XYZ file of C-alpha atoms in Angstrom:
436
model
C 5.057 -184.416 -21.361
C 2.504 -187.607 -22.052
C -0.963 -187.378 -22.078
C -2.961 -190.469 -23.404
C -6.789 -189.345 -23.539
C -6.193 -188.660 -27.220
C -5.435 -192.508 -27.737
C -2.792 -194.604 -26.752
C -3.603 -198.498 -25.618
C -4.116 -199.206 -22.018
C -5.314 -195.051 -21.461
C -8.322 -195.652 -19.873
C -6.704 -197.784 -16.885
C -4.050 -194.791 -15.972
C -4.264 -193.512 -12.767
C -2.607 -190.207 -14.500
C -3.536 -188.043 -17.471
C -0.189 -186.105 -17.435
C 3.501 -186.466 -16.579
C 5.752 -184.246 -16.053
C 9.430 -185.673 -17.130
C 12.322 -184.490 -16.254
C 10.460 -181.801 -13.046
C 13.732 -181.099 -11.327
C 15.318 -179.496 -13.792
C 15.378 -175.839 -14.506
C 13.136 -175.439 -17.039
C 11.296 -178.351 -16.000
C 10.863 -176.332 -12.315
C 8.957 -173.993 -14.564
C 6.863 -176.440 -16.201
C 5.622 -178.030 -13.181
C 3.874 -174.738 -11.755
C 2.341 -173.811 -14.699
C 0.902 -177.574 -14.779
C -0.555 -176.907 -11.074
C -1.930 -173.565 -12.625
C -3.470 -175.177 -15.188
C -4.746 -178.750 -12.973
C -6.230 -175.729 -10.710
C -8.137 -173.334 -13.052
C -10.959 -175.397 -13.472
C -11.109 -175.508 -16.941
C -10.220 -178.975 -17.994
C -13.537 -181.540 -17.995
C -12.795 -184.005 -14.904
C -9.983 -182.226 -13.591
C -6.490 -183.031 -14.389
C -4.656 -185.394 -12.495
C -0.774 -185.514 -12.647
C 2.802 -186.140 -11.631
C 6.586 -185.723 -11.672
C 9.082 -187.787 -12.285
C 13.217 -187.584 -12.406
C 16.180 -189.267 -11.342
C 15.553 -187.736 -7.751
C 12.806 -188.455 -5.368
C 13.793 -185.261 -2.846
C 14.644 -182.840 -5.548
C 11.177 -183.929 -7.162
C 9.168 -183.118 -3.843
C 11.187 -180.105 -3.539
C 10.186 -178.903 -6.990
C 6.620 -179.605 -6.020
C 6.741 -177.808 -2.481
C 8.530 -174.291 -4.742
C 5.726 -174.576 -6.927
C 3.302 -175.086 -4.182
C 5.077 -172.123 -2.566
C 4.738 -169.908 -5.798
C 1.433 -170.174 -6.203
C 0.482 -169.809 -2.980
C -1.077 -173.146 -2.102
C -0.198 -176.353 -0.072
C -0.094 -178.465 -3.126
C -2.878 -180.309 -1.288
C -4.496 -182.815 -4.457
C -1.335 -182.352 -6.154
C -0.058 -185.197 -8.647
C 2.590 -187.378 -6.811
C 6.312 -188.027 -7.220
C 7.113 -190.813 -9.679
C 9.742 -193.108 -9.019
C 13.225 -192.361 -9.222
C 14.737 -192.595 -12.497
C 18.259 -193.560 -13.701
C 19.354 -194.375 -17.331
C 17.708 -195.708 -20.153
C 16.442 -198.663 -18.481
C 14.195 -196.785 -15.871
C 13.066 -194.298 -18.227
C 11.836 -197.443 -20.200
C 9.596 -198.920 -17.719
C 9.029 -196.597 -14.668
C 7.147 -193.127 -16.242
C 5.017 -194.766 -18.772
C 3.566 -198.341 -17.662
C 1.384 -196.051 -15.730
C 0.366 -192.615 -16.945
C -1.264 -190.995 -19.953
C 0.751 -188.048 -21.329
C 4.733 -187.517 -20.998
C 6.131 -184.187 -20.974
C 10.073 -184.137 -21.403
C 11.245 -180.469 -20.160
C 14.828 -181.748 -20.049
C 17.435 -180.633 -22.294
C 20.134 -181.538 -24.755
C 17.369 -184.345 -26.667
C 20.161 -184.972 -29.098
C 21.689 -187.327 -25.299
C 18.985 -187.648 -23.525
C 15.428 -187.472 -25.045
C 15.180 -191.015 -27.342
C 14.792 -193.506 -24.571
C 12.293 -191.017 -23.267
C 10.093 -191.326 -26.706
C 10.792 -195.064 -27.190
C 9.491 -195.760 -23.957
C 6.107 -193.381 -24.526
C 5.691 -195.003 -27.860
C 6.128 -198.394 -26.504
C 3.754 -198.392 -23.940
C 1.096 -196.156 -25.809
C 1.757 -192.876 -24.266
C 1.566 -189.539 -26.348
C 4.977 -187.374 -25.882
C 5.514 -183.524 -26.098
C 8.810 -181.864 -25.999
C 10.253 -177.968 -25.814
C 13.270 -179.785 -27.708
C 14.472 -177.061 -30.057
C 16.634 -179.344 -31.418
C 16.190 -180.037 -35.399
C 17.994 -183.393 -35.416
C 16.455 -184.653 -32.415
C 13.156 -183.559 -34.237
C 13.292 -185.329 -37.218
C 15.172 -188.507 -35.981
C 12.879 -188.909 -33.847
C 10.195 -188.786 -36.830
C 12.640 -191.046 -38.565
C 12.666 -193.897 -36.252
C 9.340 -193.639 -34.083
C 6.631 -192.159 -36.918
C 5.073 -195.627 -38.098
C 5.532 -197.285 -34.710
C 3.184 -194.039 -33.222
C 1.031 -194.696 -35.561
C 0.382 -198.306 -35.209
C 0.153 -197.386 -31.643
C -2.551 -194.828 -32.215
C -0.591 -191.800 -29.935
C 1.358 -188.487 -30.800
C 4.564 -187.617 -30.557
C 4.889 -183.686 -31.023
C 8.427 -182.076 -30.376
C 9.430 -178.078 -30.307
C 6.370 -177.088 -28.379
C 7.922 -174.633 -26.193
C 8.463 -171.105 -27.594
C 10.645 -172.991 -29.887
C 8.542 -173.262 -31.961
C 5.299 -173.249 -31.473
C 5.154 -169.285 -31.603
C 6.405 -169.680 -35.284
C 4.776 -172.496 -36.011
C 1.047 -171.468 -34.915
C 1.780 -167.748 -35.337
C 2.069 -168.907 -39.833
C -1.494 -170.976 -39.170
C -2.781 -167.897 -37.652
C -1.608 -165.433 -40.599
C -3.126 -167.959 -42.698
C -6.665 -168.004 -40.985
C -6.992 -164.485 -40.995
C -6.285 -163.922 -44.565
C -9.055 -163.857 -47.083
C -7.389 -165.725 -50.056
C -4.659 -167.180 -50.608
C -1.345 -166.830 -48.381
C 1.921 -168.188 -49.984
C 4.600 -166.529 -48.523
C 5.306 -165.355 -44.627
C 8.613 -163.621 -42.943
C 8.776 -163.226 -39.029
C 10.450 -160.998 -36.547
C 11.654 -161.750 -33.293
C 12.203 -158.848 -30.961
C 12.880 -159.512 -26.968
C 12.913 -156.970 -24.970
C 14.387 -156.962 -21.482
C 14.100 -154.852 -18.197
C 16.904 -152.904 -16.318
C 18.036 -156.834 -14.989
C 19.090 -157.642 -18.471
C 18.322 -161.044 -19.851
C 19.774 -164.058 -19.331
C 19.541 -168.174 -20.689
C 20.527 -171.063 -18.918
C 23.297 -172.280 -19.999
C 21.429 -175.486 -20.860
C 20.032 -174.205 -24.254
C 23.648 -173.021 -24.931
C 24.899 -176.790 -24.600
C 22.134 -177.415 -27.208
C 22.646 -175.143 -29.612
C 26.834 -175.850 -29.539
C 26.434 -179.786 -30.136
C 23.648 -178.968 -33.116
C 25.811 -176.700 -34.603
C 28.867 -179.294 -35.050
C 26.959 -182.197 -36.069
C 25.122 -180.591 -39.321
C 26.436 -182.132 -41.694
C 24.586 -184.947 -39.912
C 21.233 -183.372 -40.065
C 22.046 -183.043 -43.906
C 22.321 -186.906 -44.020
C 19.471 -187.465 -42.160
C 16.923 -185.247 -44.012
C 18.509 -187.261 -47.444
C 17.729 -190.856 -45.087
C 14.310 -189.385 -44.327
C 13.723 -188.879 -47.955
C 11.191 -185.818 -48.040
C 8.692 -184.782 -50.460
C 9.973 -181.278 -51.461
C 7.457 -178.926 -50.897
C 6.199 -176.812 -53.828
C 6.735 -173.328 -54.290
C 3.288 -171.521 -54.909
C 3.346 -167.782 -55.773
C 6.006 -165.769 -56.355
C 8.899 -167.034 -54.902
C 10.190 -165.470 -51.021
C 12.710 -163.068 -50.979
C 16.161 -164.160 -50.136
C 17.934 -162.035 -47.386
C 21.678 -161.640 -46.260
C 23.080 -162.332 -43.329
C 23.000 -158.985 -42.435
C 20.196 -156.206 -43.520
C 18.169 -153.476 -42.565
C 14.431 -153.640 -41.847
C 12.486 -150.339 -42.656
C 9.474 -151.263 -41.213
C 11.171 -151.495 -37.639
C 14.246 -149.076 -38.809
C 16.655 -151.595 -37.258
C 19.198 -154.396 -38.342
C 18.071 -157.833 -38.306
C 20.121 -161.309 -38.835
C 18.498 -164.868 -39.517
C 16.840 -167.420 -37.104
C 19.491 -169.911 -36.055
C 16.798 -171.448 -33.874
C 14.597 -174.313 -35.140
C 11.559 -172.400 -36.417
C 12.324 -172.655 -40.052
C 12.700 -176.515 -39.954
C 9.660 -176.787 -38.321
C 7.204 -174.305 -40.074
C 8.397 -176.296 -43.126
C 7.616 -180.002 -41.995
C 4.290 -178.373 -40.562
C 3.617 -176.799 -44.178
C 4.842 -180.201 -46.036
C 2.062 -182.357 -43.911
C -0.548 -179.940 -44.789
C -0.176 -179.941 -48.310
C 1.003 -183.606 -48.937
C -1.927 -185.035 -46.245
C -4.488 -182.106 -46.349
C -3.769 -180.880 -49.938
C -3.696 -177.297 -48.241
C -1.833 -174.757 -49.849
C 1.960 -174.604 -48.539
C 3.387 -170.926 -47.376
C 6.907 -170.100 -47.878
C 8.339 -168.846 -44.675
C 11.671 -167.409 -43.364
C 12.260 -166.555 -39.847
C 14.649 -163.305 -38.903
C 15.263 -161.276 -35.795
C 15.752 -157.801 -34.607
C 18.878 -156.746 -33.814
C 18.640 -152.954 -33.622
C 21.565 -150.619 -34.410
C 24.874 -151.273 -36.012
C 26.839 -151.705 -33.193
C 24.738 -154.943 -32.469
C 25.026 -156.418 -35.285
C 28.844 -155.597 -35.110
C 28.680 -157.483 -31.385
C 26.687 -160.655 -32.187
C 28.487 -160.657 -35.778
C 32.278 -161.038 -33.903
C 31.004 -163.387 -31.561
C 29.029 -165.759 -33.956
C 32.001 -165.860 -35.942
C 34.514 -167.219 -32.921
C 31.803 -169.305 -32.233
C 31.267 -171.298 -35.298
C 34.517 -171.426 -35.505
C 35.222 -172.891 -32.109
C 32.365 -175.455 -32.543
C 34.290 -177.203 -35.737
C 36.891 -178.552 -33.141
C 36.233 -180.805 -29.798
C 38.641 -178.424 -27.738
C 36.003 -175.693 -29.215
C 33.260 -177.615 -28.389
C 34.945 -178.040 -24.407
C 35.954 -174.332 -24.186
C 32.144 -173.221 -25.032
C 30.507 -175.197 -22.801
C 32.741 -175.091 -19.737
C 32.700 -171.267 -19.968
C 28.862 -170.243 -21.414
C 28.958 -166.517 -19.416
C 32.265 -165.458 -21.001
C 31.561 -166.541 -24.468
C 28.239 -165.253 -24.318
C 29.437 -162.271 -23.061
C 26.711 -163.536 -19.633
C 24.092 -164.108 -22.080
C 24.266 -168.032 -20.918
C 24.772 -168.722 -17.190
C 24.515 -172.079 -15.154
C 22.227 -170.298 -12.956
C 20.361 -169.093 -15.527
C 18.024 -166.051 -15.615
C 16.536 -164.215 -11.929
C 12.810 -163.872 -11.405
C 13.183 -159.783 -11.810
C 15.061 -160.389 -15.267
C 12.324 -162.788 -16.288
C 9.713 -160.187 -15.168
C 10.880 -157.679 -16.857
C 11.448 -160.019 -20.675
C 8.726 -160.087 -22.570
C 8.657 -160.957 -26.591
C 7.099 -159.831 -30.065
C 7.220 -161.999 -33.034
C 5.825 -160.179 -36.079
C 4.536 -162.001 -39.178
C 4.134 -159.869 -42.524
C 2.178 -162.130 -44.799
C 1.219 -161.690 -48.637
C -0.945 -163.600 -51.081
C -3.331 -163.699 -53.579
C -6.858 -162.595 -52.980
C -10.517 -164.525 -53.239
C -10.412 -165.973 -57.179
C -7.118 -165.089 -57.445
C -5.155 -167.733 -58.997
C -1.898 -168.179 -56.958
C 0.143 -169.644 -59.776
C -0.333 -166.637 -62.032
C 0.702 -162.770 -61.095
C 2.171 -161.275 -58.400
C 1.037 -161.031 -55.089
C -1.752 -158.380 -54.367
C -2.670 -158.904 -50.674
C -0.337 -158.881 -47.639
C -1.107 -159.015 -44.014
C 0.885 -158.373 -40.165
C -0.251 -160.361 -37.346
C 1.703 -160.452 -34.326
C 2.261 -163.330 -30.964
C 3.117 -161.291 -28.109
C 4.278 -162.690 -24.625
C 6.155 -162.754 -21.593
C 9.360 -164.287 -21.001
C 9.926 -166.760 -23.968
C 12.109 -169.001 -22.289
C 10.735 -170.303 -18.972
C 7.760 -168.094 -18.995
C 6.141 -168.382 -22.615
C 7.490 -172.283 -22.715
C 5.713 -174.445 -19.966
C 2.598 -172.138 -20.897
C 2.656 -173.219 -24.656
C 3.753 -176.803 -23.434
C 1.433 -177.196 -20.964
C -1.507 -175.722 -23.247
C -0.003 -177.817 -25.913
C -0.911 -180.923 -23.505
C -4.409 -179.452 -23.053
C -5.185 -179.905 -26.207
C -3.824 -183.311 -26.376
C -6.429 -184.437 -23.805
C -9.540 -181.917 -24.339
C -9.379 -181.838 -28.454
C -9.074 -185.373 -28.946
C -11.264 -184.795 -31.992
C -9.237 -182.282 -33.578
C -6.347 -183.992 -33.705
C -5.085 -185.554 -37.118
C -6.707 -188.894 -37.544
C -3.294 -190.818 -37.049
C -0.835 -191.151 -34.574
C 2.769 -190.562 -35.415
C 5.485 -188.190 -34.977
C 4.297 -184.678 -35.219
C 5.048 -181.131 -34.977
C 2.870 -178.618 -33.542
C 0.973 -177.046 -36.532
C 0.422 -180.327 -38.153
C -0.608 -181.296 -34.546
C -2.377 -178.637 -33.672
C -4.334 -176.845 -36.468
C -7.368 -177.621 -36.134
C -7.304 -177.136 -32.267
C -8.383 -174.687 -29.892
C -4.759 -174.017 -28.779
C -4.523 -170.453 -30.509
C -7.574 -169.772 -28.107
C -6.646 -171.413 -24.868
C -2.778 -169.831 -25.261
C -4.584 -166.292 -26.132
C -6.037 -166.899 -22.924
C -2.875 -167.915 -20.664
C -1.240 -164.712 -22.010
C 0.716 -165.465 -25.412
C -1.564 -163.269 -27.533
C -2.023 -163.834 -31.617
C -3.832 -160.338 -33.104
C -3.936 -158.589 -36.463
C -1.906 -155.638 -36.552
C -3.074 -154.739 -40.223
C -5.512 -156.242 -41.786
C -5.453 -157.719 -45.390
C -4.875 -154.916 -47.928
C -5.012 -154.907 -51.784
């Protein structure tokens, strides 16, 4: 998704302050209603004016007319259809000579997203993602970070429920804590209706293809050179693969998703450009009882191994339903088994109280905060990516004083996007607060 209010050269002579990349697609279908949602609520100064754009003109107006359909409207004042896009070369000329902000709600980055950022970044056009993809991520940041930043726009990746849930949910904690917080662990729990859940089979592809190429990502992060981040307070606790949670009295497993790569390149910018205090963070999720574990144990196992080999690689993503056990479909999920998914990520925080030094002692103040929501996948994602793009246009001001390659807590800290996702239904609240 582009929007260009926040900077970007040219802005002010765009007929549109959005785009919508990539509409046609399933998760892009998504995106595009709750854009119309959001262009109609009133809420944004001026209005919002927007569009589409893909490699097909009819599936694009079809897209708009479901949307139209699903909210109960005509889609009368609706943003238009772009034109037609095919390859790199389009997607380097057609979506961006024109509008403000790009959305990309496509997936598999890691093929398809770079010509989608060069082209933003070229012709002065901020960029949001929902790529959960940490490669993509931080090549991205690699190649297009100073280039943003001579060009005075933002290019912010994982802003779908990967990760901005995480991501925000740690600023959050933080906020609410009165001292000092070094150290955070979260818990994902979704929870589905009698329909089950289900993915499309499209974040399956993504997670195969990172999986086999990390020893790449390893070579990258030693290309990109990081500042390691310092450790402040005691030091996080390390967990198995494998253990049991007493405050939930189930099993849980680690995050394969992207939120620990993110939380950490949001904590590295804020203490290396805001000299703020960096928080340790691991990311886990519920499981519940032994024979679950048991389950997702025997098939992450046949799936790592199948992933080390191309035939692996083919096998997995010809057939998602039958290794997922129908976890992964190409149709991906119904309405009633998105109605009836909802998510709870739960943050247990500790630190060091009001004069306490952080370098010295243990620990003597923790906090639980919690981000609830619906559906996390095409529900909870075009709200936080469409919010995400809000913010982009209305909180200009907030936004760090450079342009460059982003992700969304270093983005969007000092934002109002807590507040205007609180709002849309993804709710941030303190379960407990701060005890000694």
């Amino acid at each position: 998704m582009a929007a260009d209010d926040c900077g970007g050269v040219g802005a002010a002579k765009r007929p549109y302050e959005l785009v919508v990349f990539g509409a046609s697609g399933f998760t892009g279908q998504f995106v595009v209603e709750e854009v119309a949602r959001a262009a109609a609520s009133g809420e944004l100064r001026g209005g919002l004016r927007w569009a589409v754009a893909g490699r097909s003109r009819e599936k694009l107006q079809a897209v708009l007319q479901w949307a139209a359909e699903r909210l109960g409207t005509g889609g009368g004042g609706w943003g238009s259809c772009g034109a037609p896009l095919s390859g790199g070369g389009g997607a380097r000329s057609a979506p961006t000579s024109r509008p403000r902000p790009m959305g990309a709600a496509g997936g598999r980055y890691r093929f398809l997203g770079e010509p989608v950022v060069e082209a933003c970044v070229e012709n002065g056009t901020s960029y949001i993602d929902v790529s959960g993809e940490p490669q993509f991520l931080e090549g991205m940041y690699l190649k297009y970070n100073e280039k943003a930043a001579e060009k005075g726009v933002y290019v912010v990746g994982s802003c779908g429920f990967d990760s901005i849930a995480a991501d925000m949910g740690v600023l959050y904690t933080r906020d609410k804590l009165k001292g000092t917080l070094t150290a955070v662990e979260s818990f994902l729990k979704v929870k589905s209706g009698p329909e089950g859940l289900c993915v499309h089979d499209g974040t399956w592809k993504s997670a195969v293809y990172g999986l086999a190429d990390q020893d790449n990502l390893r070579k990258l992060r030693k290309k990109i050179g990081y500042t390691p981040v310092p450790v402040v307070g005691a030091k996080i606790r390390k967990r198995g693969c494998v253990f049991y949670s007493p405050e939930f009295k189930e099993y849980c497993i680690p995050f394969m998703g992207s939120d620990a790569s993110v939380v950490k390149r949001t904590q590295r910018y804020l203490h290396t450009e805001l000299h703020e205090t960096p928080v340790q963070y691991g990311a886990y999720v519920n499981m519940g009882g032994l024979g679950s574990v048991i389950k997702v144990m025997f098939a992450g196992i046949l799936f790592l191994l199948l992933v080390k080999f191309s035939f692996g690689r083919k096998l997995l993503t010809k057939y998602p339903a039958f290794f997922s056990g129908g976890r992964f479909t190409e149709k991906g999920p119904t309405q009633k088994q998105m109605d009836g998914t909802s998510f709870t990520m739960t943050f247990f925080g500790e630190g060091y109280s009001e004069g306490q030094d952080p370098q010295n002692g243990k620990p003597n103040v923790k906090i639980c905060t919690e981000v609830n929501g619906p559906e996390p996948g095409y529900v909870t994602t075009p709200i936080a990516m469409v919010q995400a793009a809000v913010s982009l246009l209305e909180d200009a001001a907030c936004l760090p004083k450079q342009g460059g390659v982003y992700s969304p807590g270093a983005a969007f800290s000092k934002t109002k996007l807590i507040d205007r996702l609180n709002k849309r239904g993804v709710e941030f609240s303190v379960i407990s607060k701060p005890e000694l």
